[in-house]
């Protein structure tokens, strides 16, 4: 059984890297290939105020990486992660979802809340649809998701208004597992009605 991930120094710095403006998975991946660990990358940039010229990313991303590392307040980030019960898992973590390892340009950092073992459920189905759905669509999404949940199938959706919300609601009514892939930070609920 996969347990919650402890917020180690390595994961805290990985969370910081994943929070830097203008920095995406490719830059993080290349930086970690060059420096080995998030801590080594962080400490080297803190000391040298620069990244190695051999880092295989565009100059603008190198600059954003250095600026972000030099200005990030790790204490505040740790407080926010704990305050919102947000946990972190990295691409090289054992707990990282296997399905995501297979996609093009997988996220190097995942922020999550809840039970990470849901990712390990081999039976998942994605349910998405209109935000302004009909009553029929709402009913079908809710009933269908509840029935799937009763069979142990985890429902994955985006947590948006409409069909996504009803799919999650149905999975919960069926006492099942649900995964919401959020398009916003985990420190906020969008839409607020889904809090």
PDB file of N, CA and C in Angstrom, residues 12-77:
ATOM      1  N   UNK A  12      10.801  18.918  -0.795  1.00  0.00           N
ATOM      2  CA  UNK A  12      10.511  20.343  -0.626  1.00  0.00           C
ATOM      3  C   UNK A  12      11.158  21.145  -1.757  1.00  0.00           C
ATOM      4  N   UNK A  13      12.399  20.830  -2.061  1.00  0.00           N
ATOM      5  CA  UNK A  13      13.085  21.548  -3.133  1.00  0.00           C
ATOM      6  C   UNK A  13      12.472  21.187  -4.490  1.00  0.00           C
ATOM      7  N   UNK A  14      12.073  19.963  -4.650  1.00  0.00           N
ATOM      8  CA  UNK A  14      11.382  19.569  -5.888  1.00  0.00           C
ATOM      9  C   UNK A  14      10.081  20.359  -6.026  1.00  0.00           C
ATOM     10  N   UNK A  15       9.349  20.525  -4.916  1.00  0.00           N
ATOM     11  CA  UNK A  15       8.124  21.332  -4.929  1.00  0.00           C
ATOM     12  C   UNK A  15       8.444  22.775  -5.300  1.00  0.00           C
ATOM     13  N   UNK A  16       9.545  23.287  -4.786  1.00  0.00           N
ATOM     14  CA  UNK A  16       9.951  24.658  -5.124  1.00  0.00           C
ATOM     15  C   UNK A  16      10.240  24.771  -6.610  1.00  0.00           C
ATOM     16  N   UNK A  17      10.971  23.792  -7.158  1.00  0.00           N
ATOM     17  CA  UNK A  17      11.268  23.810  -8.595  1.00  0.00           C
ATOM     18  C   UNK A  17       9.978  23.773  -9.409  1.00  0.00           C
ATOM     19  N   UNK A  18       9.024  22.959  -8.980  1.00  0.00           N
ATOM     20  CA  UNK A  18       7.748  22.850  -9.672  1.00  0.00           C
ATOM     21  C   UNK A  18       6.868  24.079  -9.518  1.00  0.00           C
ATOM     22  N   UNK A  19       7.232  24.974  -8.608  1.00  0.00           N
ATOM     23  CA  UNK A  19       6.458  26.191  -8.356  1.00  0.00           C
ATOM     24  C   UNK A  19       7.062  27.430  -9.001  1.00  0.00           C
ATOM     25  N   UNK A  20       8.238  27.296  -9.603  1.00  0.00           N
ATOM     26  CA  UNK A  20       8.916  28.464 -10.154  1.00  0.00           C
ATOM     27  C   UNK A  20       8.216  28.957 -11.421  1.00  0.00           C
ATOM     28  N   UNK A  21       7.973  30.259 -11.514  1.00  0.00           N
ATOM     29  CA  UNK A  21       7.359  30.804 -12.727  1.00  0.00           C
ATOM     30  C   UNK A  21       8.272  30.624 -13.938  1.00  0.00           C
ATOM     31  N   UNK A  22       7.678  30.230 -15.047  1.00  0.00           N
ATOM     32  CA  UNK A  22       8.432  30.106 -16.284  1.00  0.00           C
ATOM     33  C   UNK A  22       9.278  28.856 -16.405  1.00  0.00           C
ATOM     34  N   UNK A  23       9.124  27.942 -15.449  1.00  0.00           N
ATOM     35  CA  UNK A  23       9.911  26.704 -15.458  1.00  0.00           C
ATOM     36  C   UNK A  23       8.959  25.522 -15.615  1.00  0.00           C
ATOM     37  N   UNK A  24       9.221  24.685 -16.602  1.00  0.00           N
ATOM     38  CA  UNK A  24       8.373  23.525 -16.837  1.00  0.00           C
ATOM     39  C   UNK A  24       9.131  22.225 -16.640  1.00  0.00           C
ATOM     40  N   UNK A  25       8.468  21.143 -16.988  1.00  0.00           N
ATOM     41  CA  UNK A  25       9.026  19.809 -16.780  1.00  0.00           C
ATOM     42  C   UNK A  25      10.317  19.558 -17.542  1.00  0.00           C
ATOM     43  N   UNK A  26      10.445  20.103 -18.751  1.00  0.00           N
ATOM     44  CA  UNK A  26      11.654  19.867 -19.540  1.00  0.00           C
ATOM     45  C   UNK A  26      12.855  20.498 -18.850  1.00  0.00           C
ATOM     46  N   UNK A  27      12.705  21.737 -18.385  1.00  0.00           N
ATOM     47  CA  UNK A  27      13.811  22.416 -17.699  1.00  0.00           C
ATOM     48  C   UNK A  27      14.178  21.684 -16.419  1.00  0.00           C
ATOM     49  N   UNK A  28      13.182  21.277 -15.647  1.00  0.00           N
ATOM     50  CA  UNK A  28      13.459  20.548 -14.402  1.00  0.00           C
ATOM     51  C   UNK A  28      14.164  19.234 -14.715  1.00  0.00           C
ATOM     52  N   UNK A  29      13.674  18.507 -15.708  1.00  0.00           N
ATOM     53  CA  UNK A  29      14.279  17.230 -16.081  1.00  0.00           C
ATOM     54  C   UNK A  29      15.732  17.404 -16.501  1.00  0.00           C
ATOM     55  N   UNK A  30      15.998  18.372 -17.356  1.00  0.00           N
ATOM     56  CA  UNK A  30      17.373  18.617 -17.817  1.00  0.00           C
ATOM     57  C   UNK A  30      18.282  19.050 -16.667  1.00  0.00           C
ATOM     58  N   UNK A  31      17.767  19.891 -15.786  1.00  0.00           N
ATOM     59  CA  UNK A  31      18.563  20.352 -14.644  1.00  0.00           C
ATOM     60  C   UNK A  31      18.899  19.185 -13.712  1.00  0.00           C
ATOM     61  N   UNK A  32      17.942  18.292 -13.498  1.00  0.00           N
ATOM     62  CA  UNK A  32      18.197  17.145 -12.628  1.00  0.00           C
ATOM     63  C   UNK A  32      19.142  16.140 -13.275  1.00  0.00           C
ATOM     64  N   UNK A  33      19.088  16.025 -14.615  1.00  0.00           N
ATOM     65  CA  UNK A  33      20.075  15.175 -15.301  1.00  0.00           C
ATOM     66  C   UNK A  33      21.481  15.731 -15.080  1.00  0.00           C
ATOM     67  N   UNK A  34      21.600  17.045 -15.136  1.00  0.00           N
ATOM     68  CA  UNK A  34      22.910  17.685 -15.005  1.00  0.00           C
ATOM     69  C   UNK A  34      23.422  17.668 -13.558  1.00  0.00           C
ATOM     70  N   UNK A  35      22.531  17.926 -12.592  1.00  0.00           N
ATOM     71  CA  UNK A  35      22.960  18.081 -11.199  1.00  0.00           C
ATOM     72  C   UNK A  35      22.689  16.861 -10.319  1.00  0.00           C
ATOM     73  N   UNK A  36      21.892  15.943 -10.774  1.00  0.00           N
ATOM     74  CA  UNK A  36      21.661  14.713 -10.022  1.00  0.00           C
ATOM     75  C   UNK A  36      20.462  14.746  -9.106  1.00  0.00           C
ATOM     76  N   UNK A  37      20.454  15.641  -8.146  1.00  0.00           N
ATOM     77  CA  UNK A  37      19.359  15.709  -7.184  1.00  0.00           C
ATOM     78  C   UNK A  37      18.871  17.152  -7.066  1.00  0.00           C
ATOM     79  N   UNK A  38      17.627  17.317  -6.630  1.00  0.00           N
ATOM     80  CA  UNK A  38      17.128  18.678  -6.411  1.00  0.00           C
ATOM     81  C   UNK A  38      17.990  19.464  -5.420  1.00  0.00           C
ATOM     82  N   UNK A  39      18.462  18.802  -4.366  1.00  0.00           N
ATOM     83  CA  UNK A  39      19.284  19.490  -3.366  1.00  0.00           C
ATOM     84  C   UNK A  39      20.597  19.959  -3.972  1.00  0.00           C
ATOM     85  N   UNK A  40      21.226  19.111  -4.763  1.00  0.00           N
ATOM     86  CA  UNK A  40      22.498  19.493  -5.386  1.00  0.00           C
ATOM     87  C   UNK A  40      22.301  20.682  -6.325  1.00  0.00           C
ATOM     88  N   UNK A  41      21.243  20.654  -7.133  1.00  0.00           N
ATOM     89  CA  UNK A  41      20.925  21.763  -8.022  1.00  0.00           C
ATOM     90  C   UNK A  41      20.726  23.039  -7.215  1.00  0.00           C
ATOM     91  N   UNK A  42      19.903  22.957  -6.184  1.00  0.00           N
ATOM     92  CA  UNK A  42      19.559  24.124  -5.368  1.00  0.00           C
ATOM     93  C   UNK A  42      20.804  24.719  -4.712  1.00  0.00           C
ATOM     94  N   UNK A  43      21.590  23.873  -4.089  1.00  0.00           N
ATOM     95  CA  UNK A  43      22.787  24.354  -3.372  1.00  0.00           C
ATOM     96  C   UNK A  43      23.811  24.950  -4.330  1.00  0.00           C
ATOM     97  N   UNK A  44      23.985  24.351  -5.491  1.00  0.00           N
ATOM     98  CA  UNK A  44      24.946  24.858  -6.464  1.00  0.00           C
ATOM     99  C   UNK A  44      24.535  26.233  -6.969  1.00  0.00           C
ATOM    100  N   UNK A  45      23.257  26.399  -7.296  1.00  0.00           N
ATOM    101  CA  UNK A  45      22.791  27.709  -7.774  1.00  0.00           C
ATOM    102  C   UNK A  45      22.862  28.744  -6.659  1.00  0.00           C
ATOM    103  N   UNK A  46      22.515  28.347  -5.446  1.00  0.00           N
ATOM    104  CA  UNK A  46      22.616  29.277  -4.313  1.00  0.00           C
ATOM    105  C   UNK A  46      24.062  29.763  -4.139  1.00  0.00           C
ATOM    106  N   UNK A  47      25.009  28.858  -4.317  1.00  0.00           N
ATOM    107  CA  UNK A  47      26.430  29.184  -4.135  1.00  0.00           C
ATOM    108  C   UNK A  47      26.997  29.965  -5.322  1.00  0.00           C
ATOM    109  N   UNK A  48      26.747  29.486  -6.537  1.00  0.00           N
ATOM    110  CA  UNK A  48      27.364  30.074  -7.733  1.00  0.00           C
ATOM    111  C   UNK A  48      26.555  31.199  -8.364  1.00  0.00           C
ATOM    112  N   UNK A  49      25.287  31.337  -7.985  1.00  0.00           N
ATOM    113  CA  UNK A  49      24.384  32.342  -8.571  1.00  0.00           C
ATOM    114  C   UNK A  49      24.230  32.158 -10.081  1.00  0.00           C
ATOM    115  N   UNK A  50      24.394  30.933 -10.538  1.00  0.00           N
ATOM    116  CA  UNK A  50      24.287  30.612 -11.969  1.00  0.00           C
ATOM    117  C   UNK A  50      24.118  29.110 -12.126  1.00  0.00           C
ATOM    118  N   UNK A  51      23.745  28.703 -13.347  1.00  0.00           N
ATOM    119  CA  UNK A  51      23.716  27.287 -13.695  1.00  0.00           C
ATOM    120  C   UNK A  51      24.839  27.019 -14.683  1.00  0.00           C
ATOM    121  N   UNK A  52      25.219  25.782 -14.778  1.00  0.00           N
ATOM    122  CA  UNK A  52      26.287  25.353 -15.675  1.00  0.00           C
ATOM    123  C   UNK A  52      25.908  25.647 -17.123  1.00  0.00           C
ATOM    124  N   UNK A  53      26.871  26.129 -17.903  1.00  0.00           N
ATOM    125  CA  UNK A  53      26.631  26.425 -19.323  1.00  0.00           C
ATOM    126  C   UNK A  53      26.236  25.188 -20.117  1.00  0.00           C
ATOM    127  N   UNK A  54      26.581  24.011 -19.611  1.00  0.00           N
ATOM    128  CA  UNK A  54      26.258  22.782 -20.344  1.00  0.00           C
ATOM    129  C   UNK A  54      24.803  22.346 -20.166  1.00  0.00           C
ATOM    130  N   UNK A  55      24.059  23.034 -19.293  1.00  0.00           N
ATOM    131  CA  UNK A  55      22.650  22.702 -19.102  1.00  0.00           C
ATOM    132  C   UNK A  55      21.916  22.923 -20.421  1.00  0.00           C
ATOM    133  N   UNK A  56      21.250  21.883 -20.925  1.00  0.00           N
ATOM    134  CA  UNK A  56      20.653  21.879 -22.264  1.00  0.00           C
ATOM    135  C   UNK A  56      19.253  22.481 -22.295  1.00  0.00           C
ATOM    136  N   UNK A  57      19.131  23.752 -21.908  1.00  0.00           N
ATOM    137  CA  UNK A  57      17.867  24.488 -22.022  1.00  0.00           C
ATOM    138  C   UNK A  57      18.179  25.895 -22.520  1.00  0.00           C
ATOM    139  N   UNK A  58      17.151  26.557 -23.035  1.00  0.00           N
ATOM    140  CA  UNK A  58      17.332  27.908 -23.550  1.00  0.00           C
ATOM    141  C   UNK A  58      17.751  28.867 -22.437  1.00  0.00           C
ATOM    142  N   UNK A  59      18.419  29.926 -22.861  1.00  0.00           N
ATOM    143  CA  UNK A  59      18.948  30.927 -21.926  1.00  0.00           C
ATOM    144  C   UNK A  59      17.849  31.505 -21.024  1.00  0.00           C
ATOM    145  N   UNK A  60      16.669  31.753 -21.598  1.00  0.00           N
ATOM    146  CA  UNK A  60      15.580  32.344 -20.811  1.00  0.00           C
ATOM    147  C   UNK A  60      15.158  31.417 -19.663  1.00  0.00           C
ATOM    148  N   UNK A  61      15.214  30.096 -19.888  1.00  0.00           N
ATOM    149  CA  UNK A  61      14.836  29.153 -18.837  1.00  0.00           C
ATOM    150  C   UNK A  61      15.936  29.033 -17.785  1.00  0.00           C
ATOM    151  N   UNK A  62      17.177  29.129 -18.225  1.00  0.00           N
ATOM    152  CA  UNK A  62      18.289  29.154 -17.262  1.00  0.00           C
ATOM    153  C   UNK A  62      18.154  30.358 -16.341  1.00  0.00           C
ATOM    154  N   UNK A  63      17.854  31.521 -16.939  1.00  0.00           N
ATOM    155  CA  UNK A  63      17.700  32.749 -16.149  1.00  0.00           C
ATOM    156  C   UNK A  63      16.534  32.630 -15.166  1.00  0.00           C
ATOM    157  N   UNK A  64      15.404  32.095 -15.643  1.00  0.00           N
ATOM    158  CA  UNK A  64      14.237  31.929 -14.773  1.00  0.00           C
ATOM    159  C   UNK A  64      14.532  30.955 -13.639  1.00  0.00           C
ATOM    160  N   UNK A  65      15.280  29.905 -13.944  1.00  0.00           N
ATOM    161  CA  UNK A  65      15.648  28.913 -12.932  1.00  0.00           C
ATOM    162  C   UNK A  65      16.514  29.546 -11.844  1.00  0.00           C
ATOM    163  N   UNK A  66      17.536  30.272 -12.253  1.00  0.00           N
ATOM    164  CA  UNK A  66      18.435  30.916 -11.290  1.00  0.00           C
ATOM    165  C   UNK A  66      17.678  31.948 -10.461  1.00  0.00           C
ATOM    166  N   UNK A  67      16.922  32.813 -11.135  1.00  0.00           N
ATOM    167  CA  UNK A  67      16.163  33.848 -10.420  1.00  0.00           C
ATOM    168  C   UNK A  67      15.200  33.211  -9.416  1.00  0.00           C
ATOM    169  N   UNK A  68      14.497  32.177  -9.851  1.00  0.00           N
ATOM    170  CA  UNK A  68      13.540  31.515  -8.970  1.00  0.00           C
ATOM    171  C   UNK A  68      14.199  30.890  -7.756  1.00  0.00           C
ATOM    172  N   UNK A  69      15.310  30.207  -7.967  1.00  0.00           N
ATOM    173  CA  UNK A  69      16.006  29.561  -6.853  1.00  0.00           C
ATOM    174  C   UNK A  69      16.533  30.598  -5.870  1.00  0.00           C
ATOM    175  N   UNK A  70      17.027  31.716  -6.383  1.00  0.00           N
ATOM    176  CA  UNK A  70      17.603  32.746  -5.509  1.00  0.00           C
ATOM    177  C   UNK A  70      16.542  33.528  -4.741  1.00  0.00           C
ATOM    178  N   UNK A  71      15.299  33.532  -5.228  1.00  0.00           N
ATOM    179  CA  UNK A  71      14.266  34.321  -4.549  1.00  0.00           C
ATOM    180  C   UNK A  71      13.216  33.484  -3.821  1.00  0.00           C
ATOM    181  N   UNK A  72      13.201  32.181  -4.030  1.00  0.00           N
ATOM    182  CA  UNK A  72      12.182  31.318  -3.416  1.00  0.00           C
ATOM    183  C   UNK A  72      12.380  31.249  -1.900  1.00  0.00           C
ATOM    184  N   UNK A  73      11.290  31.394  -1.169  1.00  0.00           N
ATOM    185  CA  UNK A  73      11.292  31.263   0.282  1.00  0.00           C
ATOM    186  C   UNK A  73      10.831  29.844   0.629  1.00  0.00           C
ATOM    187  N   UNK A  74      11.793  28.967   0.899  1.00  0.00           N
ATOM    188  CA  UNK A  74      11.457  27.562   1.177  1.00  0.00           C
ATOM    189  C   UNK A  74      10.618  27.411   2.443  1.00  0.00           C
ATOM    190  N   UNK A  75      10.848  28.265   3.429  1.00  0.00           N
ATOM    191  CA  UNK A  75      10.067  28.204   4.665  1.00  0.00           C
ATOM    192  C   UNK A  75       8.596  28.486   4.421  1.00  0.00           C
ATOM    193  N   UNK A  76       8.325  29.506   3.618  1.00  0.00           N
ATOM    194  CA  UNK A  76       6.934  29.839   3.289  1.00  0.00           C
ATOM    195  C   UNK A  76       6.300  28.714   2.474  1.00  0.00           C
ATOM    196  N   UNK A  77       7.046  28.179   1.517  1.00  0.00           N
ATOM    197  CA  UNK A  77       6.518  27.076   0.708  1.00  0.00           C
ATOM    198  C   UNK A  77       6.180  25.887   1.599  1.00  0.00           C
TER     199      UNK A  77
END
